[in-house]
Amino acid sequence: MAKEQCMARVIQTESLAEGIYSMWLLAPEIAGQAVPGQFISLFSADNDKLLPRPISLCEIDRDKGMLRIVYRVVGEGTREFSQKDEGDTIRIMGPLGNGFPLEEKKAVLIAGGIGIPPMLQLAKELSGEVTVVVGYRDNRTFLRRELEEAADRLLIATEDGSVGVRGNVIDVLRAEGVDSEVIYSCGPLPMLRGVKKWGEEKNIPTWLSLEEKMACGIGACLACVCQSTEVDSHSNVHNKRICKDGPVFLSTEIEL
């Protein structure tokens, strides 16, 4: 799968919640290759900001050549992107990383925070029964409508109890007695640790998408390594590069 660089045209931007933005980009070269779980790197128009910002793909419209990203504004780069208007352009590179394997099994998709967006395209492309379990801080449940349409069942946890189960995604799994044949998950590290433990205790294949700060985005700089159970052929130590070898890993391949 070849990486492409192009000037993507902004088709639509909108605010979904405080600090959370959605953007559709026209990028046929990338959309035609992309799969759920991959990401793109977006470059700032400010030449002083050399490093791109990696953002996961939320939706892929291959027929129209469009990509959707949903992201949180956390610094100057993402703030710049949130201020783009229809017709503006952004230099992007992708598709990057690997994606989720699309297994024809009963699946549960588990996500929290800004790890929720990649679950939407995955839910749309899986052919088996799909349960989505997502965790939010409060009642600002961005992407809820789209996930309800894409999944057979949507379960929600909120930290303040304003929607769904009060607690986290693991609390929901236990309260609802969710069962599955394969697990897919993306979100903050503490959540992924819980999902990894839950899946391995139940002997369910568990695929984890790791969130990490990246630099080059193509595996050259080793800025985003995680600890692996096997020796990496690139570095000859127990490391894997999240941007290149991931961001999706089988839970038994990595240590969290």
PDB file of C-alpha atoms in Angstrom:
ATOM      1  CA  MET A   1       0.000   0.000   0.000  1.00  0.00           C
ATOM      2  CA  ALA A   2       1.667   3.195  -1.183  1.00  0.00           C
ATOM      3  CA  LYS A   3       1.771   6.367   0.873  1.00  0.00           C
ATOM      4  CA  GLU A   4       0.597   9.477  -0.946  1.00  0.00           C
ATOM      5  CA  GLN A   5       1.134  13.170  -0.303  1.00  0.00           C
ATOM      6  CA  CYS A   6      -1.423  15.568  -1.695  1.00  0.00           C
ATOM      7  CA  MET A   7      -3.146  18.869  -1.156  1.00  0.00           C
ATOM      8  CA  ALA A   8      -6.532  17.797   0.172  1.00  0.00           C
ATOM      9  CA  ARG A   9      -9.487  20.148  -0.242  1.00  0.00           C
ATOM     10  CA  VAL A  10     -11.724  20.810   2.754  1.00  0.00           C
ATOM     11  CA  ILE A  11     -15.305  19.799   1.949  1.00  0.00           C
ATOM     12  CA  GLN A  12     -16.939  20.372   5.331  1.00  0.00           C
ATOM     13  CA  THR A  13     -15.969  21.320   8.869  1.00  0.00           C
ATOM     14  CA  GLU A  14     -18.086  21.424  12.014  1.00  0.00           C
ATOM     15  CA  SER A  15     -17.811  21.444  15.779  1.00  0.00           C
ATOM     16  CA  LEU A  16     -19.254  18.314  17.399  1.00  0.00           C
ATOM     17  CA  ALA A  17     -18.628  19.219  21.038  1.00  0.00           C
ATOM     18  CA  GLU A  18     -16.410  21.559  23.007  1.00  0.00           C
ATOM     19  CA  GLY A  19     -12.930  21.140  21.522  1.00  0.00           C
ATOM     20  CA  ILE A  20     -14.013  18.297  19.169  1.00  0.00           C
ATOM     21  CA  TYR A  21     -14.129  18.951  15.434  1.00  0.00           C
ATOM     22  CA  SER A  22     -15.119  17.010  12.331  1.00  0.00           C
ATOM     23  CA  MET A  23     -13.643  17.571   8.866  1.00  0.00           C
ATOM     24  CA  TRP A  24     -14.316  15.967   5.490  1.00  0.00           C
ATOM     25  CA  LEU A  25     -11.395  16.105   3.050  1.00  0.00           C
ATOM     26  CA  LEU A  26     -11.304  15.393  -0.671  1.00  0.00           C
ATOM     27  CA  ALA A  27      -8.293  13.123  -1.245  1.00  0.00           C
ATOM     28  CA  PRO A  28      -9.101  10.405  -3.812  1.00  0.00           C
ATOM     29  CA  GLU A  29      -5.535   9.053  -3.953  1.00  0.00           C
ATOM     30  CA  ILE A  30      -5.630   8.225  -0.242  1.00  0.00           C
ATOM     31  CA  ALA A  31      -9.315   7.362   0.166  1.00  0.00           C
ATOM     32  CA  GLY A  32      -9.020   4.686  -2.515  1.00  0.00           C
ATOM     33  CA  GLN A  33      -6.431   2.800  -0.461  1.00  0.00           C
ATOM     34  CA  ALA A  34      -7.444   3.513   3.132  1.00  0.00           C
ATOM     35  CA  VAL A  35      -8.890   0.920   5.538  1.00  0.00           C
ATOM     36  CA  PRO A  36     -10.392   1.224   9.038  1.00  0.00           C
ATOM     37  CA  GLY A  37      -7.771   1.792  11.729  1.00  0.00           C
ATOM     38  CA  GLN A  38      -5.303   3.727   9.582  1.00  0.00           C
ATOM     39  CA  PHE A  39      -4.436   7.391   9.979  1.00  0.00           C
ATOM     40  CA  ILE A  40      -3.236  10.372   7.990  1.00  0.00           C
ATOM     41  CA  SER A  41      -0.666  13.039   8.811  1.00  0.00           C
ATOM     42  CA  LEU A  42      -1.712  16.659   8.359  1.00  0.00           C
ATOM     43  CA  PHE A  43       0.858  19.405   7.808  1.00  0.00           C
ATOM     44  CA  SER A  44       0.560  22.938   9.128  1.00  0.00           C
ATOM     45  CA  ALA A  45       0.698  25.853   6.703  1.00  0.00           C
ATOM     46  CA  ASP A  46       3.226  27.421   9.087  1.00  0.00           C
ATOM     47  CA  ASN A  47       6.672  26.392   7.837  1.00  0.00           C
ATOM     48  CA  ASP A  48       8.060  26.764  11.366  1.00  0.00           C
ATOM     49  CA  LYS A  49       5.986  23.720  12.374  1.00  0.00           C
ATOM     50  CA  LEU A  50       7.895  20.937  10.667  1.00  0.00           C
ATOM     51  CA  LEU A  51       6.198  17.897  12.186  1.00  0.00           C
ATOM     52  CA  PRO A  52       2.781  16.778  10.902  1.00  0.00           C
ATOM     53  CA  ARG A  53      -0.163  15.911  13.160  1.00  0.00           C
ATOM     54  CA  PRO A  54      -1.333  12.273  12.974  1.00  0.00           C
ATOM     55  CA  ILE A  55      -5.127  11.873  13.054  1.00  0.00           C
ATOM     56  CA  SER A  56      -7.093   8.628  12.749  1.00  0.00           C
ATOM     57  CA  LEU A  57      -9.614   8.111   9.983  1.00  0.00           C
ATOM     58  CA  CYS A  58     -13.209   8.246  11.146  1.00  0.00           C
ATOM     59  CA  GLU A  59     -14.954   7.570   7.830  1.00  0.00           C
ATOM     60  CA  ILE A  60     -13.824   6.633   4.322  1.00  0.00           C
ATOM     61  CA  ASP A  61     -15.974   7.367   1.269  1.00  0.00           C
ATOM     62  CA  ARG A  62     -14.075   5.578  -1.479  1.00  0.00           C
ATOM     63  CA  ASP A  63     -16.676   6.316  -4.175  1.00  0.00           C
ATOM     64  CA  LYS A  64     -16.443  10.078  -3.626  1.00  0.00           C
ATOM     65  CA  GLY A  65     -12.732  10.029  -2.747  1.00  0.00           C
ATOM     66  CA  MET A  66     -13.312  11.605   0.667  1.00  0.00           C
ATOM     67  CA  LEU A  67     -11.982  11.074   4.181  1.00  0.00           C
ATOM     68  CA  ARG A  68     -13.475  12.173   7.487  1.00  0.00           C
ATOM     69  CA  ILE A  69     -11.409  12.945  10.549  1.00  0.00           C
ATOM     70  CA  VAL A  70     -12.743  13.756  14.017  1.00  0.00           C
ATOM     71  CA  TYR A  71     -10.165  15.203  16.375  1.00  0.00           C
ATOM     72  CA  ARG A  72      -9.618  17.136  19.593  1.00  0.00           C
ATOM     73  CA  VAL A  73      -7.931  20.548  19.534  1.00  0.00           C
ATOM     74  CA  VAL A  74      -4.880  20.156  21.761  1.00  0.00           C
ATOM     75  CA  GLY A  75      -2.359  22.652  20.344  1.00  0.00           C
ATOM     76  CA  GLU A  76      -1.613  25.191  17.667  1.00  0.00           C
ATOM     77  CA  GLY A  77      -1.609  22.669  14.810  1.00  0.00           C
ATOM     78  CA  THR A  78      -5.038  21.184  15.480  1.00  0.00           C
ATOM     79  CA  ARG A  79      -6.370  24.670  16.270  1.00  0.00           C
ATOM     80  CA  GLU A  80      -5.237  25.753  12.809  1.00  0.00           C
ATOM     81  CA  PHE A  81      -7.104  22.835  11.218  1.00  0.00           C
ATOM     82  CA  SER A  82     -10.288  23.640  13.170  1.00  0.00           C
ATOM     83  CA  GLN A  83     -10.330  27.109  11.602  1.00  0.00           C
ATOM     84  CA  LYS A  84     -10.253  25.853   8.024  1.00  0.00           C
ATOM     85  CA  ASP A  85     -13.208  26.693   5.793  1.00  0.00           C
ATOM     86  CA  GLU A  86     -14.805  24.870   2.890  1.00  0.00           C
ATOM     87  CA  GLY A  87     -12.519  25.135  -0.131  1.00  0.00           C
ATOM     88  CA  ASP A  88      -9.312  25.555   1.867  1.00  0.00           C
ATOM     89  CA  THR A  89      -6.511  23.045   1.342  1.00  0.00           C
ATOM     90  CA  ILE A  90      -4.290  21.052   3.706  1.00  0.00           C
ATOM     91  CA  ARG A  91      -1.230  19.030   2.774  1.00  0.00           C
ATOM     92  CA  ILE A  92      -1.712  15.473   3.992  1.00  0.00           C
ATOM     93  CA  MET A  93       0.102  12.145   3.779  1.00  0.00           C
ATOM     94  CA  GLY A  94      -1.398   8.677   3.965  1.00  0.00           C
ATOM     95  CA  PRO A  95      -2.780   6.183   4.407  1.00  0.00           C
ATOM     96  CA  LEU A  96      -0.373   5.406   7.247  1.00  0.00           C
ATOM     97  CA  GLY A  97      -0.003   2.453   9.599  1.00  0.00           C
ATOM     98  CA  ASN A  98      -1.897  -0.802   9.457  1.00  0.00           C
ATOM     99  CA  GLY A  99      -5.611  -1.297   9.926  1.00  0.00           C
ATOM    100  CA  PHE A 100      -7.973  -3.565  11.816  1.00  0.00           C
ATOM    101  CA  PRO A 101      -8.399  -7.080  10.367  1.00  0.00           C
ATOM    102  CA  LEU A 102     -12.008  -7.424   9.218  1.00  0.00           C
ATOM    103  CA  GLU A 103     -12.951 -10.759  10.749  1.00  0.00           C
ATOM    104  CA  GLU A 104     -16.366 -12.274  10.023  1.00  0.00           C
ATOM    105  CA  LYS A 105     -17.166 -12.880  13.673  1.00  0.00           C
ATOM    106  CA  LYS A 106     -19.380 -11.525  16.420  1.00  0.00           C
ATOM    107  CA  ALA A 107     -17.456  -8.409  17.431  1.00  0.00           C
ATOM    108  CA  VAL A 108     -17.372  -5.891  20.236  1.00  0.00           C
ATOM    109  CA  LEU A 109     -15.783  -2.508  19.536  1.00  0.00           C
ATOM    110  CA  ILE A 110     -14.568  -0.722  22.655  1.00  0.00           C
ATOM    111  CA  ALA A 111     -13.427   2.895  22.654  1.00  0.00           C
ATOM    112  CA  GLY A 112     -13.056   5.955  24.811  1.00  0.00           C
ATOM    113  CA  GLY A 113     -12.566   9.669  24.224  1.00  0.00           C
ATOM    114  CA  ILE A 114     -10.880  10.575  20.980  1.00  0.00           C
ATOM    115  CA  GLY A 115     -10.346   6.850  20.358  1.00  0.00           C
ATOM    116  CA  ILE A 116     -14.027   6.660  19.404  1.00  0.00           C
ATOM    117  CA  PRO A 117     -13.842   8.046  15.813  1.00  0.00           C
ATOM    118  CA  PRO A 118     -11.920   5.083  14.267  1.00  0.00           C
ATOM    119  CA  MET A 119     -14.678   2.742  15.462  1.00  0.00           C
ATOM    120  CA  LEU A 120     -17.248   4.259  13.095  1.00  0.00           C
ATOM    121  CA  GLN A 121     -15.745   3.090   9.806  1.00  0.00           C
ATOM    122  CA  LEU A 122     -14.834  -0.243  11.381  1.00  0.00           C
ATOM    123  CA  ALA A 123     -18.436  -0.801  12.521  1.00  0.00           C
ATOM    124  CA  LYS A 124     -19.650   0.006   9.007  1.00  0.00           C
ATOM    125  CA  GLU A 125     -17.329  -2.519   7.346  1.00  0.00           C
ATOM    126  CA  LEU A 126     -17.600  -5.520   9.673  1.00  0.00           C
ATOM    127  CA  SER A 127     -19.991  -8.151   8.351  1.00  0.00           C
ATOM    128  CA  GLY A 128     -20.809  -9.938  11.609  1.00  0.00           C
ATOM    129  CA  GLU A 129     -22.893  -8.823  14.576  1.00  0.00           C
ATOM    130  CA  VAL A 130     -21.398  -5.625  16.013  1.00  0.00           C
ATOM    131  CA  THR A 131     -21.726  -4.255  19.549  1.00  0.00           C
ATOM    132  CA  VAL A 132     -20.074  -0.890  20.216  1.00  0.00           C
ATOM    133  CA  VAL A 133     -19.163   0.109  23.775  1.00  0.00           C
ATOM    134  CA  VAL A 134     -17.971   3.700  24.176  1.00  0.00           C
ATOM    135  CA  GLY A 135     -16.942   5.855  27.106  1.00  0.00           C
ATOM    136  CA  TYR A 136     -17.388   9.616  27.457  1.00  0.00           C
ATOM    137  CA  ARG A 137     -16.740  12.076  30.258  1.00  0.00           C
ATOM    138  CA  ASP A 138     -20.301  13.466  30.205  1.00  0.00           C
ATOM    139  CA  ASN A 139     -23.365  13.906  27.996  1.00  0.00           C
ATOM    140  CA  ARG A 140     -21.383  15.363  25.078  1.00  0.00           C
ATOM    141  CA  THR A 141     -21.647  12.061  23.213  1.00  0.00           C
ATOM    142  CA  PHE A 142     -20.191  13.012  19.828  1.00  0.00           C
ATOM    143  CA  LEU A 143     -20.760  10.494  16.985  1.00  0.00           C
ATOM    144  CA  ARG A 144     -23.521   8.784  18.954  1.00  0.00           C
ATOM    145  CA  ARG A 145     -26.086   8.956  16.146  1.00  0.00           C
ATOM    146  CA  GLU A 146     -23.660   7.613  13.530  1.00  0.00           C
ATOM    147  CA  LEU A 147     -22.569   4.746  15.791  1.00  0.00           C
ATOM    148  CA  GLU A 148     -26.191   3.795  16.522  1.00  0.00           C
ATOM    149  CA  GLU A 149     -26.816   3.556  12.779  1.00  0.00           C
ATOM    150  CA  ALA A 150     -23.647   1.564  12.052  1.00  0.00           C
ATOM    151  CA  ALA A 151     -23.804  -0.962  14.913  1.00  0.00           C
ATOM    152  CA  ASP A 152     -26.338  -3.577  15.948  1.00  0.00           C
ATOM    153  CA  ARG A 153     -26.067  -2.364  19.542  1.00  0.00           C
ATOM    154  CA  LEU A 154     -24.550   0.721  21.182  1.00  0.00           C
ATOM    155  CA  LEU A 155     -23.712   0.836  24.882  1.00  0.00           C
ATOM    156  CA  ILE A 156     -22.460   4.005  26.590  1.00  0.00           C
ATOM    157  CA  ALA A 157     -20.564   4.745  29.787  1.00  0.00           C
ATOM    158  CA  THR A 158     -20.054   8.236  31.200  1.00  0.00           C
ATOM    159  CA  GLU A 159     -17.833   9.274  34.053  1.00  0.00           C
ATOM    160  CA  ASP A 160     -20.588  11.436  35.581  1.00  0.00           C
ATOM    161  CA  GLY A 161     -23.445   9.020  34.889  1.00  0.00           C
ATOM    162  CA  SER A 162     -25.338  11.505  32.710  1.00  0.00           C
ATOM    163  CA  VAL A 163     -25.764   8.949  29.905  1.00  0.00           C
ATOM    164  CA  GLY A 164     -25.774   5.162  30.082  1.00  0.00           C
ATOM    165  CA  VAL A 165     -23.805   3.385  32.799  1.00  0.00           C
ATOM    166  CA  ARG A 166     -21.916   5.465  35.339  1.00  0.00           C
ATOM    167  CA  GLY A 167     -18.286   4.393  35.139  1.00  0.00           C
ATOM    168  CA  ASN A 168     -16.067   3.167  32.333  1.00  0.00           C
ATOM    169  CA  VAL A 169     -16.281   0.747  29.418  1.00  0.00           C
ATOM    170  CA  ILE A 170     -15.184  -2.236  31.520  1.00  0.00           C
ATOM    171  CA  ASP A 171     -18.071  -1.521  33.895  1.00  0.00           C
ATOM    172  CA  VAL A 172     -20.442  -1.658  30.906  1.00  0.00           C
ATOM    173  CA  LEU A 173     -18.995  -4.953  29.651  1.00  0.00           C
ATOM    174  CA  ARG A 174     -19.540  -6.518  33.055  1.00  0.00           C
ATOM    175  CA  ALA A 175     -22.962  -4.978  33.697  1.00  0.00           C
ATOM    176  CA  GLU A 176     -24.362  -5.972  30.300  1.00  0.00           C
ATOM    177  CA  GLY A 177     -22.654  -9.355  30.075  1.00  0.00           C
ATOM    178  CA  VAL A 178     -21.289  -8.533  26.634  1.00  0.00           C
ATOM    179  CA  ASP A 179     -19.822 -11.516  24.805  1.00  0.00           C
ATOM    180  CA  SER A 180     -18.013 -11.662  21.488  1.00  0.00           C
ATOM    181  CA  GLU A 181     -15.654 -13.684  19.307  1.00  0.00           C
ATOM    182  CA  VAL A 182     -13.269 -10.800  18.596  1.00  0.00           C
ATOM    183  CA  ILE A 183     -12.502  -7.469  20.266  1.00  0.00           C
ATOM    184  CA  TYR A 184     -11.379  -4.220  18.657  1.00  0.00           C
ATOM    185  CA  SER A 185     -10.379  -1.266  20.833  1.00  0.00           C
ATOM    186  CA  CYS A 186      -8.944   2.245  20.662  1.00  0.00           C
ATOM    187  CA  GLY A 187      -8.518   4.805  23.398  1.00  0.00           C
ATOM    188  CA  PRO A 188      -6.370   5.990  26.288  1.00  0.00           C
ATOM    189  CA  LEU A 189      -3.746   3.660  27.708  1.00  0.00           C
ATOM    190  CA  PRO A 190      -5.491   2.879  31.046  1.00  0.00           C
ATOM    191  CA  MET A 191      -8.585   1.791  29.123  1.00  0.00           C
ATOM    192  CA  LEU A 192      -6.546  -0.359  26.726  1.00  0.00           C
ATOM    193  CA  ARG A 193      -4.878  -2.096  29.666  1.00  0.00           C
ATOM    194  CA  GLY A 194      -8.314  -2.995  31.002  1.00  0.00           C
ATOM    195  CA  VAL A 195      -9.532  -4.220  27.613  1.00  0.00           C
ATOM    196  CA  LYS A 196      -6.367  -6.283  27.076  1.00  0.00           C
ATOM    197  CA  LYS A 197      -6.817  -7.960  30.466  1.00  0.00           C
ATOM    198  CA  TRP A 198     -10.538  -8.557  29.914  1.00  0.00           C
ATOM    199  CA  GLY A 199      -9.991 -10.066  26.461  1.00  0.00           C
ATOM    200  CA  GLU A 200      -7.104 -12.294  27.473  1.00  0.00           C
ATOM    201  CA  GLU A 201      -8.958 -13.555  30.550  1.00  0.00           C
ATOM    202  CA  LYS A 202     -11.816 -14.614  28.291  1.00  0.00           C
ATOM    203  CA  ASN A 203      -9.435 -15.966  25.614  1.00  0.00           C
ATOM    204  CA  ILE A 204     -10.888 -13.618  22.970  1.00  0.00           C
ATOM    205  CA  PRO A 205      -8.577 -12.306  20.207  1.00  0.00           C
ATOM    206  CA  THR A 206      -8.150  -8.623  21.005  1.00  0.00           C
ATOM    207  CA  TRP A 207      -6.910  -5.957  18.578  1.00  0.00           C
ATOM    208  CA  LEU A 208      -5.710  -2.714  20.140  1.00  0.00           C
ATOM    209  CA  SER A 209      -5.086   0.594  18.377  1.00  0.00           C
ATOM    210  CA  LEU A 210      -2.537   2.594  20.371  1.00  0.00           C
ATOM    211  CA  GLU A 211      -2.620   6.357  20.727  1.00  0.00           C
ATOM    212  CA  GLU A 212       0.814   7.920  20.952  1.00  0.00           C
ATOM    213  CA  LYS A 213       2.594  11.150  20.089  1.00  0.00           C
ATOM    214  CA  MET A 214       4.383  10.702  16.782  1.00  0.00           C
ATOM    215  CA  ALA A 215       7.093  12.594  14.947  1.00  0.00           C
ATOM    216  CA  CYS A 216       7.905  11.356  11.440  1.00  0.00           C
ATOM    217  CA  GLY A 217       4.821   9.126  11.097  1.00  0.00           C
ATOM    218  CA  ILE A 218       6.660   6.653   8.841  1.00  0.00           C
ATOM    219  CA  GLY A 219       8.778   4.621  11.295  1.00  0.00           C
ATOM    220  CA  ALA A 220      12.148   6.293  10.791  1.00  0.00           C
ATOM    221  CA  CYS A 221      12.684   8.226  14.030  1.00  0.00           C
ATOM    222  CA  LEU A 222      11.624   5.665  16.716  1.00  0.00           C
ATOM    223  CA  ALA A 223       9.801   8.380  18.669  1.00  0.00           C
ATOM    224  CA  CYS A 224       6.645   6.326  19.142  1.00  0.00           C
ATOM    225  CA  VAL A 225       7.838   2.876  20.160  1.00  0.00           C
ATOM    226  CA  CYS A 226       5.980   0.549  22.492  1.00  0.00           C
ATOM    227  CA  GLN A 227       7.262  -2.545  24.245  1.00  0.00           C
ATOM    228  CA  SER A 228       6.700  -5.755  22.309  1.00  0.00           C
ATOM    229  CA  THR A 229       6.789  -9.385  23.409  1.00  0.00           C
ATOM    230  CA  GLU A 230       9.032 -10.282  20.452  1.00  0.00           C
ATOM    231  CA  VAL A 231      12.284  -8.712  19.250  1.00  0.00           C
ATOM    232  CA  ASP A 232      11.672  -6.140  16.520  1.00  0.00           C
ATOM    233  CA  SER A 233      13.561  -6.805  13.272  1.00  0.00           C
ATOM    234  CA  HIS A 234      14.151  -3.079  12.750  1.00  0.00           C
ATOM    235  CA  SER A 235      15.634  -2.130  16.132  1.00  0.00           C
ATOM    236  CA  ASN A 236      16.654  -5.635  17.389  1.00  0.00           C
ATOM    237  CA  VAL A 237      15.101  -4.944  20.786  1.00  0.00           C
ATOM    238  CA  HIS A 238      11.663  -5.500  22.322  1.00  0.00           C
ATOM    239  CA  ASN A 239      10.144  -2.492  20.562  1.00  0.00           C
ATOM    240  CA  LYS A 240       7.539  -1.895  17.920  1.00  0.00           C
ATOM    241  CA  ARG A 241       6.981   1.392  16.114  1.00  0.00           C
ATOM    242  CA  ILE A 242       3.371   2.464  16.582  1.00  0.00           C
ATOM    243  CA  CYS A 243       3.275   4.564  13.405  1.00  0.00           C
ATOM    244  CA  LYS A 244       4.809   1.874  11.175  1.00  0.00           C
ATOM    245  CA  ASP A 245       4.136  -1.523  12.803  1.00  0.00           C
ATOM    246  CA  GLY A 246       0.828  -0.322  14.262  1.00  0.00           C
ATOM    247  CA  PRO A 247      -1.158   1.500  15.361  1.00  0.00           C
ATOM    248  CA  VAL A 248      -3.148  -1.751  15.517  1.00  0.00           C
ATOM    249  CA  PHE A 249      -1.606  -4.684  17.380  1.00  0.00           C
ATOM    250  CA  LEU A 250      -2.845  -8.025  18.637  1.00  0.00           C
ATOM    251  CA  SER A 251      -2.916  -7.659  22.423  1.00  0.00           C
ATOM    252  CA  THR A 252      -0.526 -10.594  22.924  1.00  0.00           C
ATOM    253  CA  GLU A 253       2.127  -8.855  20.772  1.00  0.00           C
ATOM    254  CA  ILE A 254       2.644  -5.898  23.116  1.00  0.00           C
ATOM    255  CA  GLU A 255       3.147  -5.023  26.766  1.00  0.00           C
ATOM    256  CA  LEU A 256       1.091  -2.158  28.210  1.00  0.00           C
TER     257      LEU A 256
END
